[in-house]
Amino acid sequence: MARPVKNRRVENLPKYTYFVPAGRRKCEIEEILIKVEEFEAMRLKDVEELNQEECAQRMLVSRQTFQNIIDSARKKIAIALIEGKAINISGGNYTRNVCQFKCVSCDNTYEIKYEEDRKVCPSCGSEQVTCNKRNSFCQRRCNKQRVDGE
């Protein structure tokens, strides 16, 4: 039996998620599904121009896994362009690099990047904030920081 797929870290969700070739109606064409983590791999490698090791580190995967992800994405994009198929970006096995926090003082719930200051509520300035721990990645990250003394 194959191992379950681990979630890949995605920093930004795509702003635009559906592309259709010009001159064709959506109902007339097939679509290719690009997973969110495949989109992120292309963004890191082709737009931010990071090397493969840096990309893999940012997505929290091995270099080989990163290579497999980006190869799959590029093949799908090439097929869509050559065969005139629509591109749909959605789904996949990913987690965002944000954590949801709740302020005990003002009851405000907000999301911030892991790298940002999570000790102060952006609404009221209170230092009484707690992690909502909505995903396993966030739980591991916040629990590790608590153990490390942050």
PDB file of C-alpha atoms in Angstrom:
ATOM      1  CA  MET A   1       0.000   0.000   0.000  1.00  0.00           C
ATOM      2  CA  ALA A   2       1.269   3.478  -0.860  1.00  0.00           C
ATOM      3  CA  ARG A   3       2.059   6.032   1.813  1.00  0.00           C
ATOM      4  CA  PRO A   4      -0.495   8.795   2.324  1.00  0.00           C
ATOM      5  CA  VAL A   5       0.463  12.068   0.643  1.00  0.00           C
ATOM      6  CA  LYS A   6       1.731  14.719   3.067  1.00  0.00           C
ATOM      7  CA  ASN A   7       0.435  18.262   2.793  1.00  0.00           C
ATOM      8  CA  ARG A   8       2.726  20.691   0.989  1.00  0.00           C
ATOM      9  CA  ARG A   9       3.088  24.240   2.265  1.00  0.00           C
ATOM     10  CA  VAL A  10       1.606  26.874  -0.028  1.00  0.00           C
ATOM     11  CA  GLU A  11       2.297  30.526   0.689  1.00  0.00           C
ATOM     12  CA  ASN A  12      -0.196  32.131  -1.696  1.00  0.00           C
ATOM     13  CA  LEU A  13      -3.450  30.892  -3.125  1.00  0.00           C
ATOM     14  CA  PRO A  14      -3.950  31.775  -6.787  1.00  0.00           C
ATOM     15  CA  LYS A  15      -5.903  34.962  -7.427  1.00  0.00           C
ATOM     16  CA  TYR A  16      -7.238  33.646 -10.741  1.00  0.00           C
ATOM     17  CA  THR A  17      -8.177  29.981 -10.896  1.00  0.00           C
ATOM     18  CA  TYR A  18      -9.720  29.374 -14.307  1.00  0.00           C
ATOM     19  CA  PHE A  19      -8.358  30.052 -17.784  1.00  0.00           C
ATOM     20  CA  VAL A  20     -10.118  29.385 -21.081  1.00  0.00           C
ATOM     21  CA  PRO A  21      -8.565  29.679 -24.549  1.00  0.00           C
ATOM     22  CA  ALA A  22      -9.829  32.790 -26.384  1.00  0.00           C
ATOM     23  CA  GLY A  23     -12.551  32.204 -28.933  1.00  0.00           C
ATOM     24  CA  ARG A  24     -13.892  29.037 -27.312  1.00  0.00           C
ATOM     25  CA  ARG A  25     -16.824  28.643 -24.981  1.00  0.00           C
ATOM     26  CA  LYS A  26     -16.246  26.956 -21.663  1.00  0.00           C
ATOM     27  CA  CYS A  27     -18.887  24.311 -22.355  1.00  0.00           C
ATOM     28  CA  GLU A  28     -17.132  23.216 -25.570  1.00  0.00           C
ATOM     29  CA  ILE A  29     -13.721  22.380 -24.171  1.00  0.00           C
ATOM     30  CA  GLU A  30     -12.098  19.917 -21.840  1.00  0.00           C
ATOM     31  CA  GLU A  31     -10.238  21.154 -18.817  1.00  0.00           C
ATOM     32  CA  ILE A  32      -6.963  20.273 -17.158  1.00  0.00           C
ATOM     33  CA  LEU A  33      -6.812  20.337 -13.365  1.00  0.00           C
ATOM     34  CA  ILE A  34      -3.720  21.954 -11.857  1.00  0.00           C
ATOM     35  CA  LYS A  35      -3.384  21.286  -8.125  1.00  0.00           C
ATOM     36  CA  VAL A  36      -2.695  24.265  -5.880  1.00  0.00           C
ATOM     37  CA  GLU A  37       0.682  22.836  -4.859  1.00  0.00           C
ATOM     38  CA  GLU A  38       1.626  22.475  -8.554  1.00  0.00           C
ATOM     39  CA  PHE A  39       0.742  26.120  -9.085  1.00  0.00           C
ATOM     40  CA  GLU A  40       2.862  27.065  -6.050  1.00  0.00           C
ATOM     41  CA  ALA A  41       5.816  25.047  -7.362  1.00  0.00           C
ATOM     42  CA  MET A  42       5.728  26.949 -10.658  1.00  0.00           C
ATOM     43  CA  ARG A  43       5.419  30.264  -8.820  1.00  0.00           C
ATOM     44  CA  LEU A  44       8.446  29.558  -6.651  1.00  0.00           C
ATOM     45  CA  LYS A  45      10.645  28.173  -9.430  1.00  0.00           C
ATOM     46  CA  ASP A  46       9.616  30.223 -12.463  1.00  0.00           C
ATOM     47  CA  VAL A  47       8.478  33.540 -10.967  1.00  0.00           C
ATOM     48  CA  GLU A  48      10.596  33.877  -7.819  1.00  0.00           C
ATOM     49  CA  GLU A  49      13.458  32.078  -9.622  1.00  0.00           C
ATOM     50  CA  LEU A  50      14.513  30.043  -6.592  1.00  0.00           C
ATOM     51  CA  ASN A  51      16.667  26.960  -7.025  1.00  0.00           C
ATOM     52  CA  GLN A  52      15.146  23.519  -6.546  1.00  0.00           C
ATOM     53  CA  GLU A  53      16.458  23.086  -3.005  1.00  0.00           C
ATOM     54  CA  GLU A  54      15.078  26.469  -1.876  1.00  0.00           C
ATOM     55  CA  CYS A  55      11.697  25.658  -3.443  1.00  0.00           C
ATOM     56  CA  ALA A  56      11.584  22.280  -1.733  1.00  0.00           C
ATOM     57  CA  GLN A  57      12.415  23.864   1.621  1.00  0.00           C
ATOM     58  CA  ARG A  58       9.692  26.505   1.227  1.00  0.00           C
ATOM     59  CA  MET A  59       7.117  23.798   0.391  1.00  0.00           C
ATOM     60  CA  LEU A  60       8.421  21.459   3.127  1.00  0.00           C
ATOM     61  CA  VAL A  61       9.064  18.570   0.724  1.00  0.00           C
ATOM     62  CA  SER A  62      12.130  16.721  -0.515  1.00  0.00           C
ATOM     63  CA  ARG A  63      13.917  17.892  -3.664  1.00  0.00           C
ATOM     64  CA  GLN A  64      12.698  14.791  -5.521  1.00  0.00           C
ATOM     65  CA  THR A  65       9.099  15.417  -4.487  1.00  0.00           C
ATOM     66  CA  PHE A  66       9.402  19.043  -5.569  1.00  0.00           C
ATOM     67  CA  GLN A  67      10.752  17.915  -8.950  1.00  0.00           C
ATOM     68  CA  ASN A  68       7.826  15.505  -9.362  1.00  0.00           C
ATOM     69  CA  ILE A  69       5.331  18.260  -8.510  1.00  0.00           C
ATOM     70  CA  ILE A  70       6.778  20.805 -10.939  1.00  0.00           C
ATOM     71  CA  ASP A  71       7.191  18.222 -13.724  1.00  0.00           C
ATOM     72  CA  SER A  72       3.519  17.315 -13.397  1.00  0.00           C
ATOM     73  CA  ALA A  73       2.470  20.981 -13.439  1.00  0.00           C
ATOM     74  CA  ARG A  74       4.544  21.861 -16.485  1.00  0.00           C
ATOM     75  CA  LYS A  75       3.283  18.837 -18.428  1.00  0.00           C
ATOM     76  CA  LYS A  76      -0.334  19.767 -17.683  1.00  0.00           C
ATOM     77  CA  ILE A  77       0.238  23.398 -18.741  1.00  0.00           C
ATOM     78  CA  ALA A  78       1.915  22.272 -21.972  1.00  0.00           C
ATOM     79  CA  ILE A  79      -0.981  19.926 -22.815  1.00  0.00           C
ATOM     80  CA  ALA A  80      -3.528  22.672 -22.101  1.00  0.00           C
ATOM     81  CA  LEU A  81      -1.714  25.161 -24.337  1.00  0.00           C
ATOM     82  CA  ILE A  82      -1.095  22.734 -27.201  1.00  0.00           C
ATOM     83  CA  GLU A  83      -4.538  21.100 -27.178  1.00  0.00           C
ATOM     84  CA  GLY A  84      -6.547  24.242 -26.325  1.00  0.00           C
ATOM     85  CA  LYS A  85      -7.885  22.977 -23.010  1.00  0.00           C
ATOM     86  CA  ALA A  86      -9.101  25.089 -20.112  1.00  0.00           C
ATOM     87  CA  ILE A  87      -6.936  25.269 -16.991  1.00  0.00           C
ATOM     88  CA  ASN A  88      -8.629  24.873 -13.619  1.00  0.00           C
ATOM     89  CA  ILE A  89      -6.456  25.495 -10.541  1.00  0.00           C
ATOM     90  CA  SER A  90      -7.944  23.842  -7.460  1.00  0.00           C
ATOM     91  CA  GLY A  91      -7.626  21.039  -4.968  1.00  0.00           C
ATOM     92  CA  GLY A  92      -4.570  19.072  -4.014  1.00  0.00           C
ATOM     93  CA  ASN A  93      -2.722  18.220  -0.828  1.00  0.00           C
ATOM     94  CA  TYR A  94      -1.603  21.481   0.702  1.00  0.00           C
ATOM     95  CA  THR A  95      -1.674  23.660   3.752  1.00  0.00           C
ATOM     96  CA  ARG A  96      -1.243  27.426   3.800  1.00  0.00           C
ATOM     97  CA  ASN A  97       1.497  29.077   5.818  1.00  0.00           C
ATOM     98  CA  VAL A  98      -1.009  30.890   7.957  1.00  0.00           C
ATOM     99  CA  CYS A  99      -2.336  30.184  11.389  1.00  0.00           C
ATOM    100  CA  GLN A 100      -5.625  31.361  12.815  1.00  0.00           C
ATOM    101  CA  PHE A 101      -5.490  33.143  16.158  1.00  0.00           C
ATOM    102  CA  LYS A 102      -8.139  34.382  18.550  1.00  0.00           C
ATOM    103  CA  CYS A 103      -7.801  37.301  20.945  1.00  0.00           C
ATOM    104  CA  VAL A 104      -9.130  36.521  24.410  1.00  0.00           C
ATOM    105  CA  SER A 105      -9.644  40.220  25.209  1.00  0.00           C
ATOM    106  CA  CYS A 106     -11.701  41.383  22.198  1.00  0.00           C
ATOM    107  CA  ASP A 107     -12.792  38.011  20.744  1.00  0.00           C
ATOM    108  CA  ASN A 108     -11.243  38.951  17.361  1.00  0.00           C
ATOM    109  CA  THR A 109     -10.266  36.017  15.108  1.00  0.00           C
ATOM    110  CA  TYR A 110      -7.540  36.635  12.527  1.00  0.00           C
ATOM    111  CA  GLU A 111      -5.045  34.850  10.293  1.00  0.00           C
ATOM    112  CA  ILE A 112      -1.371  35.710  10.077  1.00  0.00           C
ATOM    113  CA  LYS A 113       1.704  34.204   8.453  1.00  0.00           C
ATOM    114  CA  TYR A 114       3.816  32.015  10.717  1.00  0.00           C
ATOM    115  CA  GLU A 115       6.731  34.422  10.388  1.00  0.00           C
ATOM    116  CA  GLU A 116       4.709  37.389  11.698  1.00  0.00           C
ATOM    117  CA  ASP A 117       4.310  38.449  15.321  1.00  0.00           C
ATOM    118  CA  ARG A 118       1.567  36.359  16.869  1.00  0.00           C
ATOM    119  CA  LYS A 119       1.874  37.693  20.411  1.00  0.00           C
ATOM    120  CA  VAL A 120      -0.197  40.855  19.812  1.00  0.00           C
ATOM    121  CA  CYS A 121      -3.785  41.209  18.582  1.00  0.00           C
ATOM    122  CA  PRO A 122      -3.954  43.523  15.530  1.00  0.00           C
ATOM    123  CA  SER A 123      -7.316  44.958  16.690  1.00  0.00           C
ATOM    124  CA  CYS A 124      -6.826  45.800  20.350  1.00  0.00           C
ATOM    125  CA  GLY A 125      -3.098  45.284  20.970  1.00  0.00           C
ATOM    126  CA  SER A 126      -3.711  42.695  23.682  1.00  0.00           C
ATOM    127  CA  GLU A 127      -1.084  40.022  24.248  1.00  0.00           C
ATOM    128  CA  GLN A 128      -3.732  37.476  25.266  1.00  0.00           C
ATOM    129  CA  VAL A 129      -3.959  35.578  21.965  1.00  0.00           C
ATOM    130  CA  THR A 130      -4.310  31.856  21.393  1.00  0.00           C
ATOM    131  CA  CYS A 131      -3.812  29.655  18.339  1.00  0.00           C
ATOM    132  CA  ASN A 132      -7.018  28.050  17.072  1.00  0.00           C
ATOM    133  CA  LYS A 133      -4.993  25.066  15.725  1.00  0.00           C
ATOM    134  CA  ARG A 134      -7.236  24.348  12.765  1.00  0.00           C
ATOM    135  CA  ASN A 135      -4.735  22.190  10.890  1.00  0.00           C
ATOM    136  CA  SER A 136      -2.025  19.714  11.861  1.00  0.00           C
ATOM    137  CA  PHE A 137       0.764  21.833  10.363  1.00  0.00           C
ATOM    138  CA  CYS A 138      -0.243  24.784  12.527  1.00  0.00           C
ATOM    139  CA  GLN A 139      -0.481  22.560  15.609  1.00  0.00           C
ATOM    140  CA  ARG A 140       3.044  21.227  15.074  1.00  0.00           C
ATOM    141  CA  ARG A 141       4.420  24.718  14.440  1.00  0.00           C
ATOM    142  CA  CYS A 142       2.729  26.408  17.422  1.00  0.00           C
ATOM    143  CA  ASN A 143       3.466  23.517  19.817  1.00  0.00           C
ATOM    144  CA  LYS A 144       7.133  23.500  18.730  1.00  0.00           C
ATOM    145  CA  GLN A 145       7.403  27.234  19.418  1.00  0.00           C
ATOM    146  CA  ARG A 146       5.831  26.801  22.843  1.00  0.00           C
ATOM    147  CA  VAL A 147       8.384  24.059  23.673  1.00  0.00           C
ATOM    148  CA  ASP A 148      11.287  26.145  22.313  1.00  0.00           C
ATOM    149  CA  GLY A 149      10.276  29.018  24.604  1.00  0.00           C
ATOM    150  CA  GLU A 150       8.833  31.464  22.076  1.00  0.00           C
TER     151      GLU A 150
END
